[in-house]
Short mmCIF file of C-alpha atoms and ligand atoms in Angstrom, two decimals:
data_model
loop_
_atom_site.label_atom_id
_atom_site.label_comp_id
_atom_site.label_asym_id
_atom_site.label_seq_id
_atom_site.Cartn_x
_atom_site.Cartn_y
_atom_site.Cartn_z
CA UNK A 1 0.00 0.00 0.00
CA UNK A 2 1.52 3.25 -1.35
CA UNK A 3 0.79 6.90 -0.22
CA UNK A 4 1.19 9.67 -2.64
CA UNK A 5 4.07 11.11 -0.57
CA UNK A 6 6.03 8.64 1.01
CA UNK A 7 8.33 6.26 -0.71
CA UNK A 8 6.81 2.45 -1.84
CA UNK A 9 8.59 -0.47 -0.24
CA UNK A 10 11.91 -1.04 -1.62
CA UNK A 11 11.55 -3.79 -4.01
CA UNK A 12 13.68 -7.17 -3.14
CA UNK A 13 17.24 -7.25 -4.70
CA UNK A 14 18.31 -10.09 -6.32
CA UNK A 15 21.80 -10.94 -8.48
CA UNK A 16 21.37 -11.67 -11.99
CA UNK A 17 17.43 -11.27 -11.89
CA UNK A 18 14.92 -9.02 -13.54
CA UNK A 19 13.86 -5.53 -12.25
CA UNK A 20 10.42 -6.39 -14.81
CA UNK A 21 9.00 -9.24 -16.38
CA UNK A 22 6.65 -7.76 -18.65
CA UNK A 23 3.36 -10.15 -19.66
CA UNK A 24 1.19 -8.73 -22.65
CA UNK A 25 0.68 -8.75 -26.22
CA UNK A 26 3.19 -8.21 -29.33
CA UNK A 27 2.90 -6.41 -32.43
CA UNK A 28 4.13 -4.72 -35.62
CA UNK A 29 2.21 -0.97 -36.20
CA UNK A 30 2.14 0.11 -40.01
CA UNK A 31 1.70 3.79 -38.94
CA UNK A 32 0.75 6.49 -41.68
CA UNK A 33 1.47 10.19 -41.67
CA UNK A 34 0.97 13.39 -43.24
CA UNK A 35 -2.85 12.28 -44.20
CA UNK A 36 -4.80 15.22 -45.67
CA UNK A 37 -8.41 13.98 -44.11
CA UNK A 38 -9.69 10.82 -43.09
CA UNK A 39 -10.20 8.31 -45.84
CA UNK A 40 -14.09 7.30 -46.88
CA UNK A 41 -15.54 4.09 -48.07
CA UNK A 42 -15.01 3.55 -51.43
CA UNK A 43 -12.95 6.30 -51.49
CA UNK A 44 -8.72 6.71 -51.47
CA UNK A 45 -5.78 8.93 -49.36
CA UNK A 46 -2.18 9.51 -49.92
CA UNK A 47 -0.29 9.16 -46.49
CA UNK A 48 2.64 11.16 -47.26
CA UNK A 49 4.47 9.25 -44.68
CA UNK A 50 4.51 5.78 -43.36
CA UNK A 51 7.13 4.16 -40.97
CA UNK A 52 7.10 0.25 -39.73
CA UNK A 53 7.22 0.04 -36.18
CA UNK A 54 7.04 -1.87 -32.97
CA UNK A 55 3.59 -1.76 -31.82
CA UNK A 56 1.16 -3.26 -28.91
CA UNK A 57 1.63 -1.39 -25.53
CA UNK A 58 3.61 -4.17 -23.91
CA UNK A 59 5.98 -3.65 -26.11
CA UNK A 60 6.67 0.28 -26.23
CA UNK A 61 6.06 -0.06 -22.74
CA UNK A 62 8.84 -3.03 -22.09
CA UNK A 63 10.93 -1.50 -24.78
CA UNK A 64 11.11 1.87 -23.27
CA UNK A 65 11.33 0.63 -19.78
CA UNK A 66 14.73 -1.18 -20.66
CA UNK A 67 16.39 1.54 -22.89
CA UNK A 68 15.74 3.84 -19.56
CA UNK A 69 18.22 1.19 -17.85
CA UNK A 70 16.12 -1.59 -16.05
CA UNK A 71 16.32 -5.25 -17.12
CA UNK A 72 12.97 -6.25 -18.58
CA UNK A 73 12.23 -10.06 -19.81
CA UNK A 74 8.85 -10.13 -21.97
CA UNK A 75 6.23 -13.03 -22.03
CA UNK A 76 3.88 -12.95 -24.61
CA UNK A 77 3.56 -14.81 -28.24
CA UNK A 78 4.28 -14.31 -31.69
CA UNK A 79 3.57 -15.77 -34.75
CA UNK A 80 6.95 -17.98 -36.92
CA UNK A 81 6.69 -15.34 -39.47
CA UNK A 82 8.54 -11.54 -40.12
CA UNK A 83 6.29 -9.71 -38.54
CA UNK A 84 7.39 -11.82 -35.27
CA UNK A 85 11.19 -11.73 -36.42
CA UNK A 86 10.51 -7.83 -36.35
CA UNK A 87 9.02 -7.10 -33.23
CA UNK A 88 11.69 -9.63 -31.49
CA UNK A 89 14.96 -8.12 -32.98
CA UNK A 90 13.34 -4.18 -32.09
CA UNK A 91 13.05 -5.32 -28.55
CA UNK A 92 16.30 -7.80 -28.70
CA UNK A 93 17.83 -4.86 -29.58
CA UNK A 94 16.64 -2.29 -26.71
CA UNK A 95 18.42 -4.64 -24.55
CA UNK A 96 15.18 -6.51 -23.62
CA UNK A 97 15.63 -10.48 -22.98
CA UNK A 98 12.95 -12.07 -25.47
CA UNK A 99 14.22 -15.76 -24.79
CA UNK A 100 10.85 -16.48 -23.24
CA UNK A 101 8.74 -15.33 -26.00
CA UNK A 102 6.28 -18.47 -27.25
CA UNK A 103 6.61 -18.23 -31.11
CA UNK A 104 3.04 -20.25 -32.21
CA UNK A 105 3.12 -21.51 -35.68
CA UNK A 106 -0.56 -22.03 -36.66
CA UNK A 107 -0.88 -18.35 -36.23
CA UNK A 108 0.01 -14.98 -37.27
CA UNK A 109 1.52 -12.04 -35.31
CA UNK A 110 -0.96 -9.24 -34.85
CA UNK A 111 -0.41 -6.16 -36.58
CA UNK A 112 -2.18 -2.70 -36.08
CA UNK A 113 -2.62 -0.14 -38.98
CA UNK A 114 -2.53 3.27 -37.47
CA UNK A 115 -4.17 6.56 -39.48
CA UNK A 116 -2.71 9.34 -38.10
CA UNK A 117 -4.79 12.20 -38.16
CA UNK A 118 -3.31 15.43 -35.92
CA UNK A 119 -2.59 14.17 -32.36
CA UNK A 120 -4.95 11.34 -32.61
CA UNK A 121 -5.31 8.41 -35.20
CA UNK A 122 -7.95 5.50 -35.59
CA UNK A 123 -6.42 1.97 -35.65
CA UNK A 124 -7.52 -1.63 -37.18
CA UNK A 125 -5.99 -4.23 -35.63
CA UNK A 126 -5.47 -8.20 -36.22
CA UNK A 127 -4.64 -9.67 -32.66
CA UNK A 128 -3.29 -12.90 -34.03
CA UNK A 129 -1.05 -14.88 -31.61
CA UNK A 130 -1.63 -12.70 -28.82
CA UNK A 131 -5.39 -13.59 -28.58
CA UNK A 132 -4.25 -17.11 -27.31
CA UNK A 133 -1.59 -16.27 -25.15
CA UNK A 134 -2.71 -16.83 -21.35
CA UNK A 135 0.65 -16.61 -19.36
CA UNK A 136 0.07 -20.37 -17.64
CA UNK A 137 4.07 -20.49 -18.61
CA UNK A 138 4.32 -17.42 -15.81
CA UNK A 139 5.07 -19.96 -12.91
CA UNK A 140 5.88 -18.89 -9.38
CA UNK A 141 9.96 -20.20 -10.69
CA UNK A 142 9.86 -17.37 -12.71
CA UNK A 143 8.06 -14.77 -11.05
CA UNK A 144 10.59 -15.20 -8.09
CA UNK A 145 13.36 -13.87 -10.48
CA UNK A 146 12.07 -10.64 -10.71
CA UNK A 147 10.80 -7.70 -8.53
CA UNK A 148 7.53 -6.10 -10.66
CA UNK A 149 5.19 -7.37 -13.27
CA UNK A 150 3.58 -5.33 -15.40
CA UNK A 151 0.79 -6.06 -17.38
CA UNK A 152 -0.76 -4.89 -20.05
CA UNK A 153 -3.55 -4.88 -22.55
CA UNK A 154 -5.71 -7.87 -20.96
CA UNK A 155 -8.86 -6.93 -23.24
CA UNK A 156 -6.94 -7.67 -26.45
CA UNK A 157 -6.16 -11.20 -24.60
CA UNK A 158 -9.08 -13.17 -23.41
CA UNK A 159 -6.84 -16.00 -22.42
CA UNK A 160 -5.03 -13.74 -20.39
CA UNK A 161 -7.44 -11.97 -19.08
CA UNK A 162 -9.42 -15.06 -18.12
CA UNK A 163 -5.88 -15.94 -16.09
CA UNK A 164 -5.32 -12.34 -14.33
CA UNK A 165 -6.65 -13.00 -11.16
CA UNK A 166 -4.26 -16.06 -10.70
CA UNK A 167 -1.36 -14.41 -12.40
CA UNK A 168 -1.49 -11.59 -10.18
CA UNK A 169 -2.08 -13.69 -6.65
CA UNK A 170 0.96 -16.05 -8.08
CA UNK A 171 3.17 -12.06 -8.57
CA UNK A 172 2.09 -11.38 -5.03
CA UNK A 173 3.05 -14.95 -3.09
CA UNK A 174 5.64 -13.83 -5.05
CA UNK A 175 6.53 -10.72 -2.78
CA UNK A 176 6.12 -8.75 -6.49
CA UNK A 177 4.94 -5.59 -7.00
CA UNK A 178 2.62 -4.82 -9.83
CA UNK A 179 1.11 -2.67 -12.28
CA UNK A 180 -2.01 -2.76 -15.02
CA UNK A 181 -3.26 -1.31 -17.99
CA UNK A 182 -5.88 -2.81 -19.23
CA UNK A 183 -6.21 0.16 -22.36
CA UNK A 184 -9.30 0.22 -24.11
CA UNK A 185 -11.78 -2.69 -24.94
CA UNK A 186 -12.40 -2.65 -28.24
CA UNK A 187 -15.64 -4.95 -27.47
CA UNK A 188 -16.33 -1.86 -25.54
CA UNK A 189 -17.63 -4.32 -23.07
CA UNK A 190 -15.60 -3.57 -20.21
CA UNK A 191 -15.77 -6.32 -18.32
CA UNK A 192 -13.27 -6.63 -15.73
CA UNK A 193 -13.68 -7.51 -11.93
CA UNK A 194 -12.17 -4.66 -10.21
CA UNK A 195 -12.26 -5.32 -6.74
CA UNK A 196 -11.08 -8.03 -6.34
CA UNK A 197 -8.13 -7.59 -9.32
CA UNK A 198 -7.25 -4.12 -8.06
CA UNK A 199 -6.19 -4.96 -4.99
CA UNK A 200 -3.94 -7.18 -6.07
CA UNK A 201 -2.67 -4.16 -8.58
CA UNK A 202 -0.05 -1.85 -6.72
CA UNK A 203 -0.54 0.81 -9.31
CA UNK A 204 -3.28 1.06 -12.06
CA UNK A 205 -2.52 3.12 -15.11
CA UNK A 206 -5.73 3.68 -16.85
CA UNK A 207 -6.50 6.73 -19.01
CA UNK A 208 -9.37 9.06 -18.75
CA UNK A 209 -11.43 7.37 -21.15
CA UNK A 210 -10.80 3.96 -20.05
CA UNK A 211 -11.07 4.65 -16.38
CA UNK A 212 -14.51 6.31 -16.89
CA UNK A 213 -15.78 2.95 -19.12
CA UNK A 214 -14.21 0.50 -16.37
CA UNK A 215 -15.94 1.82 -13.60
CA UNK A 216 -18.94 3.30 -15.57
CA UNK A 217 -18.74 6.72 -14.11
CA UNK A 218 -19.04 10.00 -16.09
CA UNK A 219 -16.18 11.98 -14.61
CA UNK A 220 -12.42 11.16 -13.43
CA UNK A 221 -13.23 11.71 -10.44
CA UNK A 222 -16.63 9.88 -9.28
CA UNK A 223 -14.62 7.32 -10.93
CA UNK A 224 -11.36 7.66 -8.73
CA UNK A 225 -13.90 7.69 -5.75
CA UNK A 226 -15.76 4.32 -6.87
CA UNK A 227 -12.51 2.46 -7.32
CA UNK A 228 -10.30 4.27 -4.33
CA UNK A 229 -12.35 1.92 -1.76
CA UNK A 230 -10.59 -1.13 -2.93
CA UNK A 231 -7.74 0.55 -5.42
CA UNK A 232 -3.89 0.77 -4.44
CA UNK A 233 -2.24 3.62 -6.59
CA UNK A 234 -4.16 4.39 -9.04
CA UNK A 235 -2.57 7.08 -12.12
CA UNK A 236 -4.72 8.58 -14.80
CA UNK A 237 -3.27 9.67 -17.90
CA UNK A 238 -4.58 12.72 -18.84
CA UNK A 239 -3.19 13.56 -22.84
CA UNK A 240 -2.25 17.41 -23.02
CA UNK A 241 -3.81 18.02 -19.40
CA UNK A 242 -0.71 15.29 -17.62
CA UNK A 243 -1.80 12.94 -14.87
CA UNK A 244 -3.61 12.47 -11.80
CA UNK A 245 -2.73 10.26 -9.15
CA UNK A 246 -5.17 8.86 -6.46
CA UNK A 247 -4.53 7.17 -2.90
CA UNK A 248 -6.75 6.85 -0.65
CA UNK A 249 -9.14 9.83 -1.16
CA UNK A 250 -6.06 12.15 -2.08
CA UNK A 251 -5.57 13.02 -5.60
CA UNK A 252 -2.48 14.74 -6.97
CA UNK A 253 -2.78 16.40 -10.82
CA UNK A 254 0.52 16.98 -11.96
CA UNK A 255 0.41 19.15 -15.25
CA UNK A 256 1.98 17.89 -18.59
CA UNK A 257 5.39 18.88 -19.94
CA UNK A 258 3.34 20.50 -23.14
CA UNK A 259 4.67 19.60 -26.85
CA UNK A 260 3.04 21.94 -29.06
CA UNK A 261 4.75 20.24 -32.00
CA UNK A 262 3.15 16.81 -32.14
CA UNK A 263 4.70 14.34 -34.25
CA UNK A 264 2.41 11.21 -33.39
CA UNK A 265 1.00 10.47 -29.87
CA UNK A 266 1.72 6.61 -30.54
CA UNK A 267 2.91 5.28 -27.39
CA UNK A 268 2.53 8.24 -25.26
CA UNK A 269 0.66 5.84 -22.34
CA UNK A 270 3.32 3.47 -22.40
CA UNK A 271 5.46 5.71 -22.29
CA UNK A 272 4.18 7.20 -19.18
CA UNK A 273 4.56 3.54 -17.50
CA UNK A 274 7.74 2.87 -18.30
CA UNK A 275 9.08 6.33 -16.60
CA UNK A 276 6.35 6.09 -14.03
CA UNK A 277 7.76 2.39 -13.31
CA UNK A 278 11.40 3.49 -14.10
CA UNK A 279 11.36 6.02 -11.28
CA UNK A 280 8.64 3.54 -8.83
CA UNK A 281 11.17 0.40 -8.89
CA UNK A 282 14.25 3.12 -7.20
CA UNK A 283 11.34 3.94 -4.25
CA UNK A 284 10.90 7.44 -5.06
CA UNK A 285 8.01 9.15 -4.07
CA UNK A 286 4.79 8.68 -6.24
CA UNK A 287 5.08 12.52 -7.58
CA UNK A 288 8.20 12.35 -8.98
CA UNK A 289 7.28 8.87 -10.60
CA UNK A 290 4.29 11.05 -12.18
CA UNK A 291 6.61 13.82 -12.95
CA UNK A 292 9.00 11.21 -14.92
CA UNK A 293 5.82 9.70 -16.78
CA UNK A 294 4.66 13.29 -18.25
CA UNK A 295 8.06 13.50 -19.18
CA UNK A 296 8.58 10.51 -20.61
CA UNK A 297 4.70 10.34 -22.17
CA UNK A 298 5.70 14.04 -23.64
CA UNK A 299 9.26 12.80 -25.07
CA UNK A 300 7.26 10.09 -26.83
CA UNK A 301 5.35 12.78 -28.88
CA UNK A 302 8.49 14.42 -30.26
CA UNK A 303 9.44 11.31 -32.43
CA UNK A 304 7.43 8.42 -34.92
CA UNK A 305 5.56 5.66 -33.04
CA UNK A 306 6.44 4.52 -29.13
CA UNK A 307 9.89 3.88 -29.45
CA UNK A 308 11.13 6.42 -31.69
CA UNK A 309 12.11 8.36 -29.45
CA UNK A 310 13.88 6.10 -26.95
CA UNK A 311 17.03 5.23 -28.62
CA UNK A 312 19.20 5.75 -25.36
CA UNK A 313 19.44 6.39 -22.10
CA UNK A 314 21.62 9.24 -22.76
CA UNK A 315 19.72 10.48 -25.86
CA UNK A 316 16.15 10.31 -23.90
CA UNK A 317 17.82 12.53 -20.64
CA UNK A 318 19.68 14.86 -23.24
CA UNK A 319 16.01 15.84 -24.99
CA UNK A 320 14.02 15.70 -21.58
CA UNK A 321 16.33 18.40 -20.97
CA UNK A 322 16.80 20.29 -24.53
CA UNK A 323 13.02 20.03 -25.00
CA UNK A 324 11.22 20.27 -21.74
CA UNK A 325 13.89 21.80 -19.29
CA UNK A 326 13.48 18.32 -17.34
CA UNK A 327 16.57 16.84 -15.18
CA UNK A 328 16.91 13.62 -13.87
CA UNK A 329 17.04 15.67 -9.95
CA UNK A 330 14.49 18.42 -11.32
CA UNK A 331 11.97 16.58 -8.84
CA UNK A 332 9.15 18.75 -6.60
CA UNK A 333 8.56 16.75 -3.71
N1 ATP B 401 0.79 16.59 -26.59
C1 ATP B 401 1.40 16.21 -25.46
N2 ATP B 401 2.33 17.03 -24.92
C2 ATP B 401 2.96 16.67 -23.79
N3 ATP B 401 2.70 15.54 -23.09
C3 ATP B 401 1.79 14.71 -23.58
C4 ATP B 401 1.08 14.99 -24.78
N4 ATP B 401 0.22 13.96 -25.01
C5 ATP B 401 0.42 13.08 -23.97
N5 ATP B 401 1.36 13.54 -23.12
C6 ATP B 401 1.86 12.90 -21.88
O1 ATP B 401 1.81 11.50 -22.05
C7 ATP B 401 0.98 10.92 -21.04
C8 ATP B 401 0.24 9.76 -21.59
O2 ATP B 401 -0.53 10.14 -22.72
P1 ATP B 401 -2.06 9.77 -22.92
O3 ATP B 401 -2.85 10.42 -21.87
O4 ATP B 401 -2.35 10.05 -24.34
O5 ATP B 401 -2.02 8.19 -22.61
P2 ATP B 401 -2.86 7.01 -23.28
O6 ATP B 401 -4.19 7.53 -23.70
O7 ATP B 401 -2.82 5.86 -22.35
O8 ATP B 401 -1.96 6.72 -24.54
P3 ATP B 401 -1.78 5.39 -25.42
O9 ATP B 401 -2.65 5.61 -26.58
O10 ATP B 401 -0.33 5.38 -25.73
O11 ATP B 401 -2.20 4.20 -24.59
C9 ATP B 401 0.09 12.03 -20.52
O12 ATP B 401 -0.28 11.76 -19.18
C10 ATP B 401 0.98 13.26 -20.68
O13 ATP B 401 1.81 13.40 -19.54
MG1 MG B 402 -2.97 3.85 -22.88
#
């Protein structure tokens, strides 16, 4: 149990272990730019731009998390096909250990087309692999060599989702700590059984839209209220308008670190979690963890897709800095 203000519980340390072992779903995004309007039935646009990319949450999310400088192992499936070799050499090469990864060779790996209109894009997606993944290979042996799971996109994966509430009591036997987002249902259904998953959740990472759905509630906050009975942390992304944290009847907005020059807002929630998460796994304080996600969420907008820009450690701190006068000890406390 977390308070906005004081430090979390020091994770466990262990030699040659993970810091994160990432479950969730994998990927390619076929993103297109520079569209003049949105394109009609029957109808054709030229996308003056188009870029291949990693896609799927997990990913940006596990990607990002391990060029920051933690050591992330993935579980999650693939198709035996390029689209799989792709996604598993992007994150094989942000230093993230894909050994685990269950390549599945009736099926294909999902792929998202993105349509990127201004800040905000519509998306088709074909789940593939990821649809039957449910994590039953996520055994207490392996849980034990790491310190947080993080999980991510459960609506996209009914077999995982259908395995959460065990998954999550095995992280906590576990002495884990743990964080979801569940991102949007595209069933719109919004089934999920939060009070008795969110306890076992020691930070939720919803966004505005998704929070209000999950909980039914037409504001932020009734919503924050409905869920802060049972909820640990819980973080709300908030697009241009930052985050809001939540603990126990105290909420804490932290404004955004503003980019007024938009390249794509791809990734910009996973983003947010893997600085949020970067910063929670050291202990700090809840606000600064916020502060790192707007940064890190804001950083993702300046570059194509979720990983763009995340090519370093050094290079992400250098344009925190150059572009939103951010240092790694600029923290309000
Ligand atoms: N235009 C922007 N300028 C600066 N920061 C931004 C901008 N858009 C988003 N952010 C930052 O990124 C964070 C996450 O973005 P957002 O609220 O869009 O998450 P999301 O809806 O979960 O995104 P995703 O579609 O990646 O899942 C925000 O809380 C904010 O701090
Ligand atoms: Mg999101």
């Amino acid at each position: 149990m977390l308070s906005p203000l004081s430090a979390p519980k020091p994770p466990k340390r262990m030699e040659n272990n993970y810091d994160v072992i990432v479950v969730g779903e994998l990927n390619v995004d076929l993103i297109l730019n520079h569209i003049s309007t949105f394109p009609q039935i029957g109808k054709e646009v030229l996308a003056r731009d188009m870029q291949m990319t990693l896609g799927s949450s997990s990913a940006i999310f596990a990607s990002n998390l391990s060029t920051l400088g933690a050591k992330v192992l993935f579980k999650g499936a693939t198709g035996n096909d390029m689209f799989g070799d792709f996604v598993i050499s992007e994150l094989s090469e942000r230093g993230v250990d894909t050994s685990a990864i269950v390549r599945n060779r009736q099926l294909k790996t999902g792929a998202t087309v993105a349509i990127n209109i201004e800040d905000d894009r519509a998306m088709v997606t074909h789940p593939g692999a990821m649809e039957h993944y449910s994590a039953e290979d996520v055994d207490v042996a392996l849980l034990s060599r790491a310190k947080h799971l993080h999980i991510s996109s459960v609506f996209l994966q009914p077999a995982l989702k259908h395995n959460l509430l065990t998954l999550l009591s095995k992280a906590k036997s576990c002495n884990l700590t743990t964080s979801l987002d569940t991102q949007w249902d595209p069933a719109e259904k919004w089934e999920l059984d939060l009070p008795n998953v969110l306890p076992l959740v020691d930070v939720f990472l919803p966004n505005e839209a998704e929070i209000k759905c999950l909980t039914h509630q037409p504001t932020v906050e009734s919503a924050l209220n409905q869920i802060g009975r049972y909820a640990n942390t819980v973080v709300v992304k908030l697009g241009v308008h930052g985050s809001i944290s939540y603990y126990k009847g105290t909420p804490n907005n932290i404004p955004p670190f503003l980019n007024n020059a938009v390249v794509d807002a791809i990734g910009a929630g996973d983003s947010f979690n893997a600085g949020f998460i970067y910063r929670y796994l050291s202990g700090a304080p809840i606000n600064d963890c916020q502060r790192f996600g707007n940064v890190m969420g804001a950083l993702s907008t300046t570059a194509p897709g979720g990983t763009g820009a995340f090519t370093s450690r050094a290079a992400i701190m250098k344009k925190a800095k150059d572009h939103f006068n951010y240092t790694e000890n600029d923290v309000k406390r």
